[in-house]
Short mmCIF file of C-alpha atoms in Angstrom, two decimals:
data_model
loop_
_atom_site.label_atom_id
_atom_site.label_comp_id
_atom_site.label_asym_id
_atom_site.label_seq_id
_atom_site.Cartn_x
_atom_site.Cartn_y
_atom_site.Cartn_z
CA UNK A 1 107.34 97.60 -96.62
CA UNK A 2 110.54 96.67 -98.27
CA UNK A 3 114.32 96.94 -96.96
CA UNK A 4 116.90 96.27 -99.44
CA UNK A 5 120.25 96.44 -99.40
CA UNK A 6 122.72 97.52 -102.90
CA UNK A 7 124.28 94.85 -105.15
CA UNK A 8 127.60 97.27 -104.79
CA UNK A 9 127.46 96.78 -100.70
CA UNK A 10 126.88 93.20 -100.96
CA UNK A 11 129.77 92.59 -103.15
CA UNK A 12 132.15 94.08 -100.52
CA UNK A 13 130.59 92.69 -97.70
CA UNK A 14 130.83 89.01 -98.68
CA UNK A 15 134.12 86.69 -99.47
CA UNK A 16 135.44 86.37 -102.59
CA UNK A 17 134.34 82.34 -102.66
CA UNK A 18 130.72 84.38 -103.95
CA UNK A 19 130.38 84.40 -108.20
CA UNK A 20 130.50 87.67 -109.01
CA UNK A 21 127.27 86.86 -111.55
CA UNK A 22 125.94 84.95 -107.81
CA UNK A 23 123.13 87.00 -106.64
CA UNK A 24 121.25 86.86 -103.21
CA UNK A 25 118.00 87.57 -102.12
CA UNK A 26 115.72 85.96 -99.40
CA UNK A 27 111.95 88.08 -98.39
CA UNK A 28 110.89 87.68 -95.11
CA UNK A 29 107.28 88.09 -93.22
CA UNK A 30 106.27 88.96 -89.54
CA UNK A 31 103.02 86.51 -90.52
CA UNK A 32 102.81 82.83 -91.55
CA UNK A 33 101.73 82.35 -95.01
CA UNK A 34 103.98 85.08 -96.81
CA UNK A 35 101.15 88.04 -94.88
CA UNK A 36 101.88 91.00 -92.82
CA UNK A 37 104.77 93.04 -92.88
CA UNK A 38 107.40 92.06 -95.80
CA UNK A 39 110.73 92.88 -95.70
CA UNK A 40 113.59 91.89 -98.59
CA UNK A 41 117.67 91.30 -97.81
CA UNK A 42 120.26 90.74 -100.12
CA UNK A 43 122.84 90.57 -97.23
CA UNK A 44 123.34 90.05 -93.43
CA UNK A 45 120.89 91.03 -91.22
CA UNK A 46 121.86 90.96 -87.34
CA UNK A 47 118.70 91.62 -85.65
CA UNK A 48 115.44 91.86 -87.15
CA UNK A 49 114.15 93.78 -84.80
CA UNK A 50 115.92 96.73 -85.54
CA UNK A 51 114.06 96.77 -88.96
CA UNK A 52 110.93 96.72 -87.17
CA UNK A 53 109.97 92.80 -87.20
CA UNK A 54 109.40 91.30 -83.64
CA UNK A 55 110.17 88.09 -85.31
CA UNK A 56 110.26 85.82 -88.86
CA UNK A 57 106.93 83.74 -89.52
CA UNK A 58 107.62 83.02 -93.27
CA UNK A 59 109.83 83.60 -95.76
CA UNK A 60 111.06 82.85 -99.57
CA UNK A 61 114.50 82.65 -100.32
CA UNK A 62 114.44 84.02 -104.08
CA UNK A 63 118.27 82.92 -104.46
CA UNK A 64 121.22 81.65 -102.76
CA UNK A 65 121.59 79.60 -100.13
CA UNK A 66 121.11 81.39 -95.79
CA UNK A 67 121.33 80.44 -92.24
CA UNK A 68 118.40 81.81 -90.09
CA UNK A 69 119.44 81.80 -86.33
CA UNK A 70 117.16 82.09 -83.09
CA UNK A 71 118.95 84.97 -81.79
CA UNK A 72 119.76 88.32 -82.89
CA UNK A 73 123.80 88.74 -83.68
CA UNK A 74 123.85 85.23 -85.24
CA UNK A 75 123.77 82.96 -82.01
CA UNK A 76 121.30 80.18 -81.14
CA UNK A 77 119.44 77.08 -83.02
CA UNK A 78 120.36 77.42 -86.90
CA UNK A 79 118.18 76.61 -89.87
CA UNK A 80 119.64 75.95 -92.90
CA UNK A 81 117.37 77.91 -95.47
CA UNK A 82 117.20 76.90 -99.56
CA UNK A 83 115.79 77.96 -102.65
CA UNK A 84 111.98 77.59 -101.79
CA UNK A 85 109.34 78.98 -99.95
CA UNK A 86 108.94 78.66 -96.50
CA UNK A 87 105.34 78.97 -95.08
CA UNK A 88 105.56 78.03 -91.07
CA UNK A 89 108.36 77.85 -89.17
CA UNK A 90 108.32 73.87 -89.39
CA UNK A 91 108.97 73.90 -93.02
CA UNK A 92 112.75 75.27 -91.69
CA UNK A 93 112.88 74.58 -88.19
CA UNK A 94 112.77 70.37 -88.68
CA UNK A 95 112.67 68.04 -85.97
CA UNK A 96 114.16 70.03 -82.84
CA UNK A 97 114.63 68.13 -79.58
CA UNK A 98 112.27 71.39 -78.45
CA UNK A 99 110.21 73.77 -79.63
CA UNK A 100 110.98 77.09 -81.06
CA UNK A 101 109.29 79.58 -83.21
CA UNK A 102 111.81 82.28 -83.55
CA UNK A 103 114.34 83.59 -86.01
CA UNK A 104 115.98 87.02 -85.02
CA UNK A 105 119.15 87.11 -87.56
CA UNK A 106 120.18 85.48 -90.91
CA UNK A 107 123.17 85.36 -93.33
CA UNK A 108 124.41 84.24 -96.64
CA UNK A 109 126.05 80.92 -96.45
CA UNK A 110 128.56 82.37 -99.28
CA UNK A 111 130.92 79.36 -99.94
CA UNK A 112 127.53 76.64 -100.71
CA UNK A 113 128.53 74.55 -104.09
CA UNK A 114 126.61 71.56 -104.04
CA UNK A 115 128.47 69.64 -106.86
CA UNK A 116 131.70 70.73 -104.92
CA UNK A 117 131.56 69.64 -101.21
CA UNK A 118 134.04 68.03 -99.28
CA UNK A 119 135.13 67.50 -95.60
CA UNK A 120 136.30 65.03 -93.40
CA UNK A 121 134.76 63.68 -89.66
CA UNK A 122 137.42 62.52 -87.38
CA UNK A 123 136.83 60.20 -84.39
CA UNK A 124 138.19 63.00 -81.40
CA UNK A 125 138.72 66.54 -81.30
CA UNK A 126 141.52 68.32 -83.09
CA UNK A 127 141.15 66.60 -85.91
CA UNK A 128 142.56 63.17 -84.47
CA UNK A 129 141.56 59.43 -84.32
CA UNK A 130 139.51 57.54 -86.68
CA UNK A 131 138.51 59.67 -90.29
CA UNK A 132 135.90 59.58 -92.66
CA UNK A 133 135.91 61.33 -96.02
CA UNK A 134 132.60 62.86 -97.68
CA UNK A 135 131.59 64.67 -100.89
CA UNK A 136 127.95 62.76 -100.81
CA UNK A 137 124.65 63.09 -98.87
CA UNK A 138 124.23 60.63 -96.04
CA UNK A 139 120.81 59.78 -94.21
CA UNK A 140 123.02 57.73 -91.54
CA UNK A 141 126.17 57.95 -90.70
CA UNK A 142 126.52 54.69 -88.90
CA UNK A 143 124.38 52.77 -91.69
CA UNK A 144 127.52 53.97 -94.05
CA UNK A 145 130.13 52.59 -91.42
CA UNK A 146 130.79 54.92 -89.01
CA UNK A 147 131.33 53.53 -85.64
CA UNK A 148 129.26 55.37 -83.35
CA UNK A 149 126.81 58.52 -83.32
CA UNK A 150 129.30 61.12 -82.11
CA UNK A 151 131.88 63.26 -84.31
CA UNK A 152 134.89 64.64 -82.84
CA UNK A 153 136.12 67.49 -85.15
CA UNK A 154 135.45 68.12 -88.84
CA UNK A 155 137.08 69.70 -91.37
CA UNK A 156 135.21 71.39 -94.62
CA UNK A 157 137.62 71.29 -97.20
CA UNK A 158 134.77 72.88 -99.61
CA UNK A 159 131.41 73.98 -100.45
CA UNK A 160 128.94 73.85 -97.08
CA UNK A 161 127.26 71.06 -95.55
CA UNK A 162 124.38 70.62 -92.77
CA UNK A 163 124.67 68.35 -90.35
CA UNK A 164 121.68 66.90 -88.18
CA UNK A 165 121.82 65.56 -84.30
CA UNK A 166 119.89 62.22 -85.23
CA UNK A 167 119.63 60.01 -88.48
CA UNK A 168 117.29 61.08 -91.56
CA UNK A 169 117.65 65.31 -90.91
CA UNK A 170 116.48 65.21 -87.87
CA UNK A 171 117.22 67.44 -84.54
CA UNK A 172 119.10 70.44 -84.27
CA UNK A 173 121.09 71.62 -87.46
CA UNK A 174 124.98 72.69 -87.29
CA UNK A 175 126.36 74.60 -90.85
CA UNK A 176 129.77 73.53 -91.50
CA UNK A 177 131.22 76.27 -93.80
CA UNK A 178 134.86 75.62 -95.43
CA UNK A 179 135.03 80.02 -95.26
CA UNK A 180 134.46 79.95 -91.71
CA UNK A 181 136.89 78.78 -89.20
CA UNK A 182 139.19 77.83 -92.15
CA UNK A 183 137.07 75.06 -92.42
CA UNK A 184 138.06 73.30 -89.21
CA UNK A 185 135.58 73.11 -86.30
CA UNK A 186 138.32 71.30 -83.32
CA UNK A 187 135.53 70.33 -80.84
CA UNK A 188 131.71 70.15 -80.88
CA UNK A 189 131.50 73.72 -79.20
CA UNK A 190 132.78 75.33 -82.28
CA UNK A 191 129.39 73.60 -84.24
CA UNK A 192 127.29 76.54 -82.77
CA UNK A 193 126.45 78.48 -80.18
CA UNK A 194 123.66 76.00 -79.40
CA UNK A 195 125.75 73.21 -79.59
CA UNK A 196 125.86 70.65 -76.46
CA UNK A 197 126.71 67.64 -77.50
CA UNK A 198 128.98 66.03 -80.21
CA UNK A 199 125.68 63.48 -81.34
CA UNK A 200 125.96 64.08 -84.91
CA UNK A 201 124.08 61.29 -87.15
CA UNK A 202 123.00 62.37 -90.52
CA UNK A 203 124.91 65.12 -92.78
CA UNK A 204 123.97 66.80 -96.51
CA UNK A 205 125.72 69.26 -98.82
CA UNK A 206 123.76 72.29 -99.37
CA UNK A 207 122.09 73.51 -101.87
CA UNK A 208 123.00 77.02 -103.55
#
């Protein structure tokens, strides 16, 4: 069973940061190992269920770069979702500090340019104290100088970035999106709706 949604209603759904020659397309599965019932999006999707899916076991994304979320309307844990197939829900949930096997909702992360991505971690929240600048990938945030394993605010300048609780990818996963916000998230709260803490210790661009 397919659902897909027309090229002409994705164009004038998403921002205007999207190529107009960018196409999207992720293919989802209510079994692991791409089986059971299949499903294809070119755009948002708020709740699975209402498509008939109790949940997300596997999926490819064919093109463009998505968020998958635990909850339906785009709320809970987030999993950042790149070109490639995804068999299991470890091979996109990561290391969480607990277990899940959900994904209700997903969405284009629109504004993702790898060889473009900028933004800056400050020290506090509103975008005061110390500041870092990035445009690179980084394992470890202290190992490349900064001073402890919190981050006050950020602000995405461009592209997208993930950004991981503890050092090497690991934990729960925050996108940072420069359309979203306007780029500046003031407080650890505004990371997600999952968000409790401002532990931030390893951060990547991501991939379109």
């Amino acid at each position: 069973i397919e659902f897909s949604l027309k090229r002409k209603e994705i164009e004038e759904s998403q921002p205007t940061t999207i190529h107009p020659l960018c196409f999207l397309q992720i293919t989802v599965y209510d079994q692991e190992y791409f089986q059971g019932r299949r499903m294809e999006f070119t755009a948002s999707c708020q709740n699975i269920m209402e498509c008939g899916m109790e949940n997300i076991r596997s999926l490819k994304v064919e093109c463009g770069a998505w968020v998958g979320y635990e909850h339906s309307s785009f709320c809970g844990q987030q999993f950042v979702l790149e070109k490639g197939d995804y068999p299991r829900f470890e091979a996109y949930s990561g290391s969480n500090s607990y277990r899940i096997e959900r994904m209700i909702s997903f969405r284009p992360i629109c504004c993702a340019n790898h060889k473009d991505s900028r933004m800056i971690i400050f020290e506090m929240e509103n975008m005061m104290g110390r500041q870092f600048e990035m445009c690179d990938d980084y394992p470890s945030l202290q190992a490349m100088g900064w001073f402890n394993n919190e981050v006050g605010s950020m602000q995405i300048q461009s592209g997208a970035f993930v950004c991981y609780q503890y050092p090497g990818y690991r934990g729960h996963q925050y996108i940072m999106e420069c359309d979203c916000r306007g780029g500046e998230y003031k407080c650890y709260r505004e990371f997600g709706s999952h968000a409790q803490t401002p532990q931030i210790q390893s951060i990547r661009r991501i991939q379109h």
